N, CA, C and O of each residue as an XYZ file, in Angstrom:
948
protein
N       0.851     -1.194      0.000
C       0.000      0.000      0.000
C       0.889      1.247      0.000
O       1.681      1.442      0.922
N       0.764      2.073     -1.008
C       1.591      3.277     -1.115
C       1.068      4.330     -0.143
O      -0.074      4.780     -0.242
N       1.936      4.712      0.803
C       1.531      5.600      1.894
C       2.395      6.848      1.904
O       3.618      6.765      1.797
N       1.759      8.001      2.031
C       2.467      9.273      2.212
C       2.488      9.607      3.696
O       1.447      9.619      4.352
N       3.685      9.879      4.222
C       3.846     10.205      5.638
C       4.423     11.608      5.746
O       5.484     11.893      5.190
N       3.725     12.484      6.462
C       4.192     13.858      6.655
C       3.994     14.250      8.120
O       3.227     13.622      8.849
N       4.691     15.284      8.524
C       4.517     15.812      9.877
C       4.821     17.300      9.876
O       5.354     17.835      8.903
N       4.482     17.957     10.961
C       4.886     19.338     11.222
C       4.543     20.283     10.068
O       5.387     21.032      9.576
N       3.278     20.219      9.658
C       2.780     21.150      8.633
C       2.530     22.517      9.258
O       2.737     23.544      8.612
N       2.089     22.532     10.507
C       1.838     23.763     11.267
C       0.865     24.696     10.540
O       1.139     25.879     10.337
N      -0.281     24.123     10.157
C      -1.343     24.942      9.581
C      -1.757     25.986     10.624
O      -2.097     25.645     11.757
N      -1.723     27.224     10.236
C      -1.987     28.327     11.159
C      -0.766     29.177     11.410
O      -0.876     30.295     11.914
N       0.423     28.649     11.055
C       1.651     29.428     11.220
C       1.967     30.184      9.934
O       1.512     29.803      8.856
N       2.738     31.240     10.049
C       3.093     32.041      8.876
C       4.067     31.311      7.960
O       4.191     31.658      6.785
N       4.756     30.307      8.484
C       5.738     29.598      7.673
C       5.213     28.393      6.933
O       5.950     27.788      6.154
N       3.960     28.023      7.148
C       3.386     26.828      6.530
C       3.460     26.902      5.006
O       2.973     27.857      4.401
N       4.075     25.885      4.385
C       4.236     25.861      2.923
C       3.013     25.224      2.275
O       3.090     24.127      1.722
N       1.896     25.916      2.350
C       0.626     25.337      1.921
C       0.584     25.051      0.425
O       0.067     24.010      0.020
N       1.110     25.939     -0.398
C       1.037     25.748     -1.853
C       1.766     24.480     -2.287
O       1.232     23.689     -3.064
N       2.990     24.285     -1.783
C       3.769     23.111     -2.182
C       3.125     21.823     -1.673
O       3.124     20.812     -2.375
N       2.578     21.852     -0.462
C       1.926     20.653      0.064
C       0.653     20.345     -0.721
O       0.369     19.179     -0.994
N      -0.112     21.362     -1.085
C      -1.307     21.140     -1.889
C      -0.964     20.493     -3.222
O      -1.722     19.658     -3.714
N       0.169     20.867     -3.819
C       0.595     20.237     -5.076
C       0.883     18.757     -4.857
O       0.508     17.919     -5.677
N       1.554     18.435     -3.741
C       1.853     17.034     -3.445
C       0.570     16.238     -3.215
O       0.460     15.095     -3.659
N      -0.387     16.829     -2.531
C      -1.634     16.126     -2.197
C      -2.531     15.908     -3.412
O      -3.538     15.208     -3.313
N      -2.184     16.493     -4.551
C      -2.924     16.230     -5.785
C      -2.523     14.908     -6.424
O      -3.213     14.407     -7.312
N      -1.406     14.344     -5.971
C      -0.942     13.046     -6.475
C      -1.961     11.974     -6.103
O      -2.191     11.723     -4.921
N      -2.568     11.346     -7.096
C      -3.627     10.371     -6.864
C      -3.103      8.969     -6.558
O      -3.892      8.066     -6.279
N      -1.787      8.776     -6.607
C      -1.247      7.419     -6.443
C      -1.184      6.956     -4.993
O      -1.040      5.760     -4.738
N      -1.288      7.885     -4.032
C      -1.223      7.483     -2.629
C      -2.530      6.813     -2.216
O      -3.621      7.305     -2.504
N      -2.390      5.678     -1.534
C      -3.559      4.931     -1.089
C      -3.910      5.216      0.368
O      -5.016      4.925      0.824
N      -2.947      5.791      1.092
C      -3.161      6.064      2.510
C      -2.256      7.204      2.938
O      -1.234      7.473      2.306
N      -2.642      7.874      4.021
C      -1.864      8.998      4.544
C      -1.671      8.803      6.044
O      -2.611      8.475      6.768
N      -0.427      9.014      6.501
C      -0.145      9.013      7.935
C       0.420     10.383      8.287
O       1.450     10.793      7.752
N      -0.250     11.082      9.178
C       0.132     12.435      9.591
C       0.758     12.325     10.979
O       0.081     11.976     11.946
N       2.060     12.628     11.071
C       2.803     12.335     12.295
C       2.921     13.580     13.187
O       4.010     13.932     13.642
N       1.792     14.229     13.424
C       1.743     15.279     14.431
C       2.041     16.690     13.967
O       2.712     16.902     12.957
N       1.524     17.659     14.730
C       1.684     19.090     14.470
C       1.186     19.470     13.079
O       1.804     20.278     12.385
N       0.079     18.886     12.688
C      -0.517     19.226     11.401
C      -1.180     20.597     11.511
O      -0.979     21.457     10.654
N      -1.961     20.798     12.554
C      -2.525     22.114     12.866
C      -1.750     22.706     14.034
O      -1.500     22.014     15.021
N      -1.371     23.963     13.938
C      -0.658     24.615     15.033
C      -1.665     25.256     15.977
O      -2.011     26.429     15.837
N      -2.128     24.467     16.937
C      -3.134     24.947     17.876
C      -2.635     26.071     18.756
O      -3.423     26.920     19.172
N      -1.330     26.099     19.054
C      -0.776     27.166     19.887
C      -0.939     28.514     19.201
O      -1.351     29.493     19.824
N      -0.609     28.556     17.894
C      -0.700     29.825     17.173
C      -2.146     30.170     16.829
O      -2.512     31.344     16.796
N      -2.976     29.145     16.571
C      -4.384     29.426     16.307
C      -5.041     30.049     17.538
O      -5.889     30.934     17.421
N      -4.641     29.577     18.713
C      -5.174     30.149     19.955
C      -4.804     31.621     20.069
O      -5.566     32.419     20.615
N      -3.620     31.979     19.548
C      -3.168     33.371     19.625
C      -3.846     34.234     18.561
O      -4.353     35.314     18.860
N      -3.851     33.738     17.290
C      -4.348     34.558     16.177
C      -5.841     34.359     15.910
O      -6.505     35.258     15.394
N      -6.373     33.175     16.263
C      -7.798     32.843     16.096
C      -8.265     32.985     14.644
O      -9.377     33.445     14.386
N      -7.413     32.588     13.707
C      -7.801     32.650     12.304
C      -6.901     31.754     11.465
O      -5.739     31.527     11.801
N      -7.452     31.254     10.379
C      -6.688     30.564      9.348
C      -6.723     31.407      8.085
O      -7.730     32.058      7.805
N      -5.646     31.405      7.322
C      -5.661     32.074      6.028
C      -6.463     31.229      5.041
O      -6.812     30.084      5.327
N      -6.743     31.799      3.897
C      -7.478     31.071      2.855
C      -6.722     29.811      2.448
O      -7.323     28.747      2.306
N      -5.393     29.927      2.258
C      -4.598     28.765      1.847
C      -4.594     27.687      2.922
O      -4.628     26.498      2.605
N      -4.552     28.086      4.182
C      -4.585     27.103      5.256
C      -5.925     26.387      5.287
O      -5.985     25.181      5.528
N      -6.991     27.123      5.046
C      -8.319     26.510      4.987
C      -8.413     25.534      3.819
O      -9.074     24.500      3.919
N      -7.747     25.865      2.706
C      -7.725     24.958      1.546
C      -7.050     23.646      1.908
O      -7.492     22.581      1.476
N      -5.992     23.712      2.691
C      -5.304     22.495      3.111
C      -6.223     21.605      3.953
O      -6.292     20.395      3.739
N      -6.910     22.201      4.889
C      -7.822     21.440      5.740
C      -8.924     20.803      4.891
O      -9.277     19.642      5.098
N      -9.463     21.560      3.941
C     -10.501     21.018      3.067
C      -9.966     19.869      2.215
O     -10.679     18.905      1.937
N      -8.693     19.984      1.802
C      -8.087     18.924      0.985
C      -7.991     17.625      1.773
O      -8.312     16.557      1.252
N      -7.554     17.709      3.020
C      -7.479     16.502      3.845
C      -8.864     15.893      4.042
O      -9.014     14.672      3.995
N      -9.867     16.725      4.260
C     -11.229     16.217      4.442
C     -11.732     15.553      3.164
O     -12.418     14.533      3.226
N     -11.400     16.120      2.013
C     -11.811     15.524      0.740
C     -11.122     14.185      0.530
O     -11.756     13.222      0.100
N      -9.835     14.116      0.829
C      -9.099     12.861      0.684
C      -9.687     11.771      1.570
O      -9.724     10.601      1.191
N     -10.144     12.164      2.749
C     -10.654     11.187      3.708
C     -11.954     10.526      3.242
O     -12.379      9.529      3.826
N     -12.578     11.060      2.213
C     -13.816     10.445      1.704
C     -13.537      9.094      1.066
O     -14.384      8.201      1.093
N     -12.334      8.943      0.485
C     -12.006      7.710     -0.229
C     -10.728      7.039      0.257
O     -10.466      5.888     -0.092
N      -9.919      7.752      1.067
C      -8.643      7.208      1.525
C      -8.580      7.195      3.053
O      -9.195      8.026      3.722
N      -7.828      6.239      3.585
C      -7.632      6.182      5.038
C      -6.581      7.209      5.451
O      -5.540      7.339      4.807
N      -6.861      7.930      6.521
C      -5.903      8.876      7.088
C      -5.709      8.538      8.560
O      -6.669      8.491      9.329
N      -4.457      8.304      8.945
C      -4.110      8.090     10.346
C      -3.397      9.348     10.816
O      -2.340      9.705     10.297
N      -3.977     10.008     11.791
C      -3.461     11.287     12.296
C      -2.971     11.069     13.722
O      -3.752     10.763     14.623
N      -1.672     11.231     13.910
C      -1.060     11.088     15.236
C      -0.911     12.479     15.836
O      -0.302     13.361     15.231
N      -1.459     12.670     17.008
C      -1.423     13.993     17.636
C      -0.004     14.362     18.064
O       0.762     13.509     18.513
N       0.336     15.643     17.920
C       1.622     16.162     18.381
C       1.420     17.173     19.488
O       0.313     17.309     20.009
N       2.469     17.882     19.852
C       2.332     18.857     20.936
C       1.628     20.135     20.486
O       0.975     20.791     21.298
N       1.747     20.505     19.197
C       1.056     21.707     18.730
C      -0.417     21.450     18.427
O      -1.228     22.375     18.460
N      -0.768     20.199     18.132
C      -2.193     19.861     17.997
C      -2.622     18.934     19.138
O      -3.396     17.994     18.954
N      -2.086     19.237     20.321
C      -2.347     18.400     21.494
C      -3.792     18.481     21.971
O      -4.225     17.646     22.765
N      -4.555     19.486     21.495
C      -5.969     19.560     21.873
C      -6.708     18.284     21.469
O      -7.745     17.956     22.045
N      -6.173     17.566     20.481
C      -6.790     16.319     20.046
C      -6.629     15.210     21.080
O      -7.435     14.282     21.138
N      -5.575     15.317     21.898
C      -5.270     14.234     22.835
C      -6.333     14.053     23.918
O      -6.394     13.009     24.568
N      -7.159     15.060     24.106
C      -8.223     14.942     25.100
C      -9.265     13.905     24.690
O      -9.997     13.388     25.534
N      -9.333     13.601     23.390
C     -10.418     12.768     22.884
C      -9.931     11.453     22.279
O     -10.716     10.736     21.660
N      -8.657     11.126     22.448
C      -8.081      9.942     21.790
C      -8.483      8.650     22.489
O      -8.717      8.618     23.697
N      -8.556      7.567     21.679
C      -8.577      7.568     20.211
C      -9.961      7.942     19.710
O     -10.953      7.763     20.416
N     -10.026      8.458     18.503
C     -11.330      8.792     17.933
C     -11.272      8.674     16.418
O     -10.193      8.645     15.825
N     -12.443      8.606     15.803
C     -12.543      8.491     14.356
C     -13.498      9.545     13.825
O     -14.581      9.761     14.369
N     -13.072     10.198     12.745
C     -13.911     11.159     12.029
C     -14.012     10.660     10.598
O     -13.191     11.014      9.752
N     -15.017      9.838     10.327
C     -15.100      9.205      9.022
C     -13.921      8.262      8.842
O     -13.716      7.347      9.639
N     -13.140      8.496      7.777
C     -11.957      7.669      7.510
C     -10.692      8.222      8.170
O      -9.597      7.711      7.934
N     -10.834      9.258      8.991
C      -9.681      9.818      9.706
C      -9.630      9.195     11.100
O     -10.528      9.400     11.917
N      -8.586      8.446     11.353
C      -8.388      7.821     12.659
C      -7.332      8.634     13.416
O      -6.198      8.756     12.952
N      -7.692      9.184     14.564
C      -6.780     10.042     15.322
C      -6.321      9.292     16.564
O      -7.136      8.854     17.376
N      -5.001      9.149     16.704
C      -4.412      8.336     17.770
C      -3.213      9.047     18.379
O      -2.764     10.077     17.877
N      -2.702      8.483     19.469
C      -1.511      9.029     20.121
C      -0.235      8.475     19.497
O       0.778      9.170     19.420
N      -0.287      7.220     19.051
C       0.825      6.592     18.351
C       0.245      5.439     17.538
O      -0.914      5.065     17.715
N       1.060      4.880     16.648
C       0.565      3.831     15.767
C       1.692      2.828     15.512
O       2.817      3.218     15.199
N       1.387      1.544     15.646
C       2.373      0.493     15.404
C       1.810     -0.491     14.401
O       0.690     -0.978     14.553
N       2.601     -0.783     13.363
C       2.224     -1.813     12.398
C       3.480     -2.387     11.760
O       4.406     -1.652     11.418
N       3.502     -3.692     11.606
C       4.592     -4.400     10.921
C       5.968     -4.008     11.457
O       6.924     -3.879     10.692
N       6.065     -3.818     12.777
C       7.350     -3.488     13.384
C       7.771     -2.045     13.236
O       8.911     -1.701     13.549
N       6.863     -1.177     12.758
C       7.164      0.246     12.600
C       6.345      1.039     13.614
O       5.123      0.905     13.681
N       7.026      1.859     14.395
C       6.370      2.686     15.417
C       6.293      4.118     14.897
O       7.320      4.751     14.652
N       5.080      4.620     14.730
C       4.847      5.995     14.309
C       4.475      6.811     15.545
O       3.537      6.468     16.265
N       5.214      7.888     15.783
C       4.986      8.713     16.966
C       5.517     10.117     16.679
O       6.548     10.265     16.023
N       4.823     11.147     17.162
C       5.313     12.505     16.899
C       6.687     12.722     17.531
O       7.609     13.178     16.855
N       6.832     12.402     18.811
C       8.142     12.481     19.455
C       8.279     13.521     20.542
O       9.297     13.548     21.235
N       7.280     14.387     20.717
C       7.415     15.476     21.690
C       7.538     14.987     23.124
O       8.122     15.670     23.965
N       6.990     13.803     23.410
C       7.045     13.295     24.774
C       8.454     12.883     25.191
O       8.700     12.598     26.363
N       9.373     12.854     24.236
C      10.751     12.429     24.513
C      11.742     13.558     24.271
O      12.936     13.320     24.092
N      11.234     14.793     24.266
C      12.052     15.993     24.080
C      12.036     16.783     25.386
O      10.974     17.208     25.841
N      13.200     16.980     25.987
C      13.266     17.660     27.274
C      12.746     19.084     27.240
O      12.264     19.580     28.259
N      12.830     19.769     26.080
C      12.348     21.149     25.988
C      10.833     21.192     26.117
O      10.287     22.048     26.813
N      10.153     20.264     25.443
C       8.699     20.275     25.464
C       8.163     19.984     26.861
O       7.070     20.426     27.215
N       8.925     19.248     27.647
C       8.493     18.993     29.018
C       8.434     20.292     29.822
O       7.698     20.389     30.804
N       9.215     21.285     29.397
C       9.136     22.615     30.002
C       8.178     23.428     29.141
O       8.609     24.185     28.271
N       6.885     23.273     29.381
C       5.847     23.756     28.478
C       5.946     25.251     28.180
O       5.780     25.663     27.032
N       6.212     26.060     29.191
C       6.249     27.509     28.969
C       7.372     27.878     28.009
O       7.219     28.774     27.179
N       8.521     27.170     28.127
C       9.651     27.463     27.247
C       9.342     27.015     25.821
O       9.709     27.684     24.855
N       8.662     25.878     25.702
C       8.313     25.370     24.380
C       7.359     26.317     23.657
O       7.536     26.584     22.468
N       6.350     26.827     24.363
C       5.393     27.730     23.734
C       6.044     29.058     23.374
O       5.753     29.624     22.321
N       6.916     29.557     24.232
C       7.638     30.786     23.922
C       8.494     30.593     22.680
O       8.563     31.470     21.818
N       9.155     29.423     22.595
C       9.973     29.123     21.429
C       9.146     29.031     20.159
O       9.601     29.464     19.101
N       7.934     28.473     20.237
C       7.066     28.368     19.074
C       6.666     29.724     18.541
O       6.674     29.932     17.328
N       6.320     30.647     19.409
C       5.952     31.998     18.980
C       7.149     32.730     18.399
O       7.027     33.453     17.410
N       8.319     32.534     19.026
C       9.530     33.175     18.524
C       9.921     32.653     17.151
O      10.400     33.407     16.304
N       9.713     31.356     16.936
C      10.035     30.758     15.644
C       9.129     31.311     14.552
O       9.582     31.556     13.434
N       7.857     31.509     14.868
C       6.927     32.068     13.888
C       7.337     33.491     13.515
O       7.264     33.870     12.346
N       7.769     34.281     14.501
C       8.258     35.637     14.227
C       9.513     35.583     13.368
O       9.691     36.402     12.466
N      10.387     34.611     13.650
C      11.616     34.474     12.870
C      11.317     34.170     11.403
O      12.039     34.620     10.513
N      10.249     33.404     11.153
C       9.850     33.111      9.775
C       9.511     34.403      9.033
O       9.921     34.588      7.887
N       8.768     35.292      9.682
C       8.380     36.563      9.058
C       9.618     37.402      8.754
O       9.755     37.944      7.657
N      10.524     37.508      9.739
C      11.759     38.283      9.543
C      12.593     37.670      8.431
O      13.153     38.376      7.593
N      12.668     36.337      8.437
C      13.462     35.613      7.464
C      13.007     35.913      6.033
O      13.827     36.171      5.152
N      11.699     35.876      5.817
C      11.180     36.099      4.467
C      11.374     37.547      4.034
O      11.554     37.822      2.847
N      11.339     38.469      4.986
C      11.617     39.870      4.672
C      13.076     40.037      4.248
O      13.377     40.745      3.287
N      13.988     39.367      4.988
C      15.414     39.445      4.661
C      15.707     38.840      3.291
O      16.541     39.352      2.545
N      15.013     37.743      2.965
C      15.236     37.107      1.666
C      14.813     38.026      0.527
O      15.447     38.048     -0.528
N      13.745     38.780      0.742
C      13.306     39.737     -0.278
C      14.351     40.827     -0.484
O      14.441     41.430     -1.554
N      15.146     41.070      0.575
C      16.194     42.089      0.498
C      17.503     41.520     -0.035
O      18.489     42.242     -0.182
N      17.505     40.203     -0.329
C      18.686     39.608     -0.942
C      19.530     38.744     -0.044
O      20.527     38.183     -0.498
N      19.160     38.614      1.243
C      19.918     37.757      2.138
C      19.527     36.298      1.899
O      18.339     35.993      1.788
N      20.501     35.398      1.816
C      20.237     34.008      1.472
C      20.168     33.092      2.696
O      19.514     32.051      2.643
N      20.820     33.453      3.778
C      20.847     32.567      4.941
C      19.519     32.615      5.688
O      18.932     33.684      5.855
N      19.049     31.454      6.135
C      17.765     31.365      6.822
C      17.926     31.670      8.304
O      18.546     30.899      9.037
N      17.366     32.794      8.748
C      17.418     33.162     10.160
C      16.634     32.172     11.006
O      17.100     31.758     12.067
N      15.433     31.785     10.543
C      14.598     30.876     11.332
C      15.274     29.526     11.509
O      15.217     28.945     12.593
N      15.921     29.012     10.448
C      16.609     27.729     10.551
C      17.825     27.857     11.472
O      18.116     26.949     12.252
N      18.532     28.985     11.379
C      19.684     29.224     12.242
C      19.273     29.213     13.713
O      19.936     28.590     14.543
N      18.180     29.902     14.032
C      17.700     29.943     15.415
C      17.260     28.567     15.878
O      17.574     28.150     16.993
N      16.526     27.853     15.015
C      16.024     26.532     15.374
C      17.187     25.591     15.663
O      17.185     24.898     16.680
N      18.187     25.560     14.770
C      19.318     24.661     14.929
C      20.098     24.976     16.196
O      20.524     24.062     16.902
N      20.292     26.269     16.497
C      21.103     26.629     17.648
C      20.366     26.456     18.965
O      20.987     26.146     19.981
N      19.042     26.652     18.967
C      18.283     26.373     20.183
C      18.344     24.889     20.492
O      18.545     24.498     21.641
N      18.172     24.060     19.468
C      18.227     22.619     19.680
C      19.614     22.190     20.167
O      19.731     21.303     21.012
N      20.662     22.821     19.633
C      22.004     22.473     20.070
C      22.223     22.856     21.529
O      22.891     22.135     22.270
N      21.661     23.992     21.943
C      21.855     24.478     23.310
C      21.218     23.566     24.346
O      21.688     23.488     25.481
N      20.147     22.876     23.962
C      19.451     22.017     24.927
C      19.706     20.540     24.672
O      19.019     19.683     25.228
N      20.690     20.239     23.833
C      20.963     18.847     23.485
C      21.328     18.027     24.704
O      21.079     16.821     24.728
N      21.921     18.656     25.732
C      22.298     17.926     26.935
C      21.071     17.337     27.636
O      21.195     16.357     28.371
N      19.876     17.927     27.417
C      18.670     17.434     28.080
C      18.308     16.022     27.587
O      17.972     15.141     28.378
N      18.380     15.841     26.318
C      18.004     14.536     25.775
C      18.562     14.385     24.372
O      18.471     15.304     23.558
N      19.127     13.247     24.098
C      19.542     12.936     22.733
C      18.307     12.367     22.049
O      18.015     11.175     22.141
N      17.599     13.240     21.371
C      16.274     12.894     20.857
C      16.287     11.647     19.975
O      15.475     10.740     20.159
N      17.188     11.608     19.043
C      17.197     10.493     18.099
C      17.452      9.169     18.802
O      16.774      8.178     18.532
N      18.422      9.152     19.696
C      18.734      7.905     20.397
C      17.614      7.500     21.347
O      17.356      6.314     21.552
N      16.959      8.493     21.918
C      15.844      8.169     22.807
C      14.683      7.572     22.010
O      14.030      6.635     22.469
N      14.427      8.111     20.820
C      13.360      7.552     19.994
C      13.702      6.125     19.587
O      12.827      5.258     19.569
N      14.966      5.875     19.262
C      15.391      4.513     18.917
C      15.235      3.581     20.112
O      14.813      2.435     19.959
N      15.575      4.069     21.294
C      15.446      3.251     22.507
C      13.981      2.922     22.781
O      13.654      1.798     23.160
N      13.106      3.900     22.589
C      11.684      3.675     22.805
C      11.114      2.687     21.779
O      10.241      1.884     22.108
N      11.605      2.748     20.549
C      11.163      1.797     19.529
C      11.576      0.377     19.902
O      10.802     -0.569     19.748
N      12.801      0.241     20.393
C      13.289     -1.080     20.797
C      12.470     -1.626     21.962
O      12.196     -2.825     22.016
N      12.080     -0.765     22.887
C      11.225     -1.187     24.010
C       9.898     -1.727     23.519
O       9.297     -2.580     24.171
N       9.430     -1.237     22.370
C       8.152     -1.667     21.815
C       8.312     -2.822     20.832
O       7.369     -3.183     20.127
N       9.529     -3.408     20.789
C       9.834     -4.514     19.880
C       9.633     -4.119     18.422
O       9.202     -4.932     17.603
N       9.944     -2.878     18.108
C       9.861     -2.393     16.732
C      11.259     -2.239     16.148
O      12.213     -1.954     16.872
N      11.378     -2.427     14.839
C      12.676     -2.268     14.180
C      12.856     -0.884     13.561
O      13.962     -0.517     13.165
N      11.761     -0.113     13.478
C      11.808      1.207     12.840
C      10.944      2.188     13.615
O       9.860      1.839     14.082
N      11.425      3.406     13.747
C      10.611      4.487     14.312
C      10.486      5.581     13.259
O      11.472      5.980     12.639
N       9.260      6.059     13.066
C       8.992      7.187     12.173
C       8.395      8.300     13.024
O       7.346      8.122     13.643
N       9.064      9.442     13.054
C       8.623     10.533     13.921
C       8.799     11.871     13.211
O       9.201     11.927     12.049
N       8.490     12.942     13.931
C       8.668     14.294     13.413
C       9.241     15.160     14.514
O      10.257     14.820     15.119
N       8.585     16.283     14.774
C       8.819     17.142     15.932
C      10.031     18.059     15.824
O       9.902     19.261     16.058
N      11.208     17.531     15.478
C      12.408     18.375     15.524
C      12.743     19.009     14.169
O      13.776     19.664     14.030
N      11.870     18.817     13.168
C      11.992     19.511     11.873
C      13.312     19.204     11.169
O      13.881     20.074     10.509
N      13.793     17.991     11.304
C      15.058     17.628     10.663
C      14.894     16.292      9.939
O      14.984     15.241     10.573
N      14.653     16.310      8.610
C      14.453     15.055      7.887
C      15.695     14.170      7.947
O      16.807     14.626      7.679
N      15.495     12.909      8.300
C      16.635     12.020      8.511
C      16.186     10.575      8.330
O      15.081     10.206      8.727
N      17.043      9.767      7.734
C      16.826      8.329      7.637
C      18.177      7.664      7.878
O      19.087      7.783      7.057
N      18.308      6.964      9.006
C      19.586      6.357      9.337
C      19.404      5.217     10.330
O      18.324      5.030     10.890
N      20.458      4.471     10.535
C      20.453      3.371     11.491
C      21.045      3.854     12.814
O      22.098      4.491     12.841
N      20.360      3.544     13.898
C      20.879      3.810     15.233
C      20.882      2.473     15.965
O      19.850      2.026     16.466
N      22.043      1.847     16.021
C      22.116      0.495     16.574
C      21.296     -0.460     15.727
O      21.523     -0.574     14.523
N      20.360     -1.134     16.335
C      19.513     -2.097     15.633
C      18.245     -1.449     15.060
O      17.443     -2.116     14.405
N      18.073     -0.157     15.309
C      16.831      0.520     14.946
C      17.031      1.455     13.753
O      18.020      2.185     13.674
N      16.075      1.417     12.833
C      16.071      2.397     11.749
C      15.281      3.619     12.233
O      14.115      3.514     12.614
N      15.934      4.756     12.209
C      15.317      6.020     12.648
C      14.961      6.846     11.420
O      15.816      7.122     10.578
N      13.693      7.238     11.324
C      13.241      8.080     10.209
C      12.501      9.278     10.778
O      11.528      9.123     11.517
N      12.959     10.462     10.436
C      12.253     11.684     10.808
C      11.737     12.332      9.532
O      12.499     12.575      8.595
N      10.442     12.609      9.502
C       9.823     13.124      8.275
C      10.040     14.617      8.060
O       9.615     15.161      7.042
N      10.696     15.283      9.005
C      11.020     16.700      8.807
C       9.827     17.616      9.013
O       9.103     17.476      9.999
N       9.613     18.556      8.092
C       8.573     19.570      8.309
C       8.162     20.211      6.991
O       8.749     19.954      5.940
N       7.121     21.069      7.079
C       6.640     21.845      5.936
C       6.783     23.333      6.220
O       5.942     24.143      5.829
N       7.879     23.677      6.917
C       8.251     25.070      7.166
C       9.520     25.396      6.382
O       9.543     26.313      5.561
N      10.570     24.630      6.650
C      11.856     24.852      5.996
C      12.153     23.791      4.935
O      12.592     24.117      3.832
N      11.913     22.519      5.271
C      12.393     21.415      4.436
C      11.377     20.888      3.436
O      11.752     20.266      2.443
N      10.089     21.131      3.689
C       9.026     20.596      2.827
C       9.305     19.132      2.492
O       9.389     18.747      1.326
N       9.445     18.337      3.536
C       9.902     16.965      3.398
C       8.807     15.966      3.722
O       7.855     16.270      4.442
N       8.962     14.762      3.171
C       7.948     13.732      3.339
C       8.554     12.358      3.077
O       9.605     12.225      2.451
N       7.859     11.349      3.575
C       8.294      9.963      3.443
C       7.260      9.212      2.615
O       6.057      9.379      2.812
N       7.732      8.387      1.690
C       6.844      7.513      0.931
C       7.159      6.067      1.282
O       8.296      5.619      1.133
N       6.151      5.339      1.749
C       6.269      3.919      2.041
C       5.500      3.154      0.975
O       4.340      3.459      0.699
N       6.145      2.162      0.378
C       5.485      1.383     -0.663
C       6.038     -0.041     -0.637
O       7.182     -0.280     -1.023
N       5.212     -0.983     -0.176
C       5.628     -2.378     -0.023
C       6.863     -2.421      0.871
O       6.798     -2.002      2.027
N       7.986     -2.921      0.356
C       9.189     -3.009      1.194
C      10.206     -1.915      0.874
O      11.402     -2.085      1.110
N       9.734     -0.805      0.342
C      10.627      0.289     -0.032
C      10.168      1.573      0.634
O       8.968      1.830      0.724
N      11.105      2.375      1.099
C      10.736      3.690      1.612
C      11.762      4.714      1.156
O      12.947      4.405      1.026
N      11.304      5.926      0.915
C      12.193      6.989      0.450
C      11.792      8.296      1.100
O      10.608      8.579      1.283
N      12.796      9.092      1.449
C      12.598     10.383      2.091
C      12.894     11.476      1.069
O      13.912     11.433      0.378
N      11.997     12.453      0.980
C      12.106     13.523     -0.007
C      12.117     14.888      0.680
O      11.565     15.053      1.768
N      12.749     15.852      0.032
C      12.707     17.240      0.470
C      12.585     18.115     -0.770
O      13.393     18.004     -1.691
N      11.575     18.988     -0.797
C      11.300     19.841     -1.951
C      11.200     19.023     -3.240
O      11.649     19.459     -4.300
N      10.603     17.825     -3.133
C      10.372     16.989     -4.303
C      11.548     16.151     -4.743
O      11.427     15.393     -5.705
N      12.701     16.261     -4.064
C      13.896     15.502     -4.440
C      14.178     14.420     -3.406
O      14.114     14.671     -2.202
N      14.491     13.216     -3.879
C      14.818     12.126     -2.963
C      16.148     12.420     -2.278
O      17.134     12.738     -2.944
N      16.180     12.314     -0.953
C      17.415     12.579     -0.214
C      17.969     11.324      0.462
O      19.136     11.296      0.852
N      17.139     10.286      0.603
C      17.606      9.031      1.191
C      16.536      7.978      0.993
O      15.363      8.296      0.795
N      16.959      6.694      1.048
C      15.993      5.618      0.902
C      16.531      4.344      1.534
O      17.715      4.247      1.855
N      15.644      3.369      1.708
C      16.049      2.027      2.096
C      15.173      1.055      1.321
O      13.994      1.321      1.088
N      15.747     -0.060      0.927
C      15.060     -0.987      0.021
C      14.334     -2.098      0.758
O      13.751     -2.983      0.131
N      14.363     -2.059      2.075
C      13.603     -3.046      2.831
C      13.157     -2.431      4.144
O      13.954     -1.799      4.836
N      11.898     -2.608      4.490
C      11.386     -2.127      5.749
C      11.533     -3.166      6.859
O      11.187     -2.915      8.013
N      12.044     -4.320      6.494
C      12.240     -5.384      7.462
C      13.677     -5.336      7.987
O      14.582     -4.846      7.312
N      13.868     -5.853      9.201
C      15.201     -5.872      9.791
C      15.662     -7.324      9.978
O      16.768     -7.562     10.465
């Protein structure tokens, strides 16, 4: 079953790459969709209390897809309002906290990030990141090529790395669940690699990387801006 896996779309944020994602969602070859958290940015929606027209189009697209395709939506920390009602089903949309199938553990990952455990700091960082996106795009219009928002994100994560080695912790949690692969999001860094006995896959985000994972039979490939950046030819270990 050909499955599209995405995370960290952050519908409601100024950085959401709605146009590029809408183009991807027009691909009719996907038979199923797995959304690995932070699809809607509830923190920013609570602040701004509005969606743009393009963001509303994205939500409508997912609802239209759900009429004929299965969608598994894993709640993240930015769309944590969903966790109050888990598990639940909205037509063909199944909303869960995590998902395990065929030795693959799908989880957003925020519960294993030391920064998110400090909720006030995490929310402050989310608002600051959204502001950085606005500044970044203004600077790019002026001819600056370096991404301020990505620079801030990378350096904040580096500063708190002592709290938790996120990737290794996700691999450890997958091993505890007798899984050979973990697919997560949260840290906005697309990655596919081996950590000990565990295959670690991070689907990245739709702010900076516009990245996604395609699972098809025993093959998986990670893409960014439509280009394949890594793959593995077997999902079995």
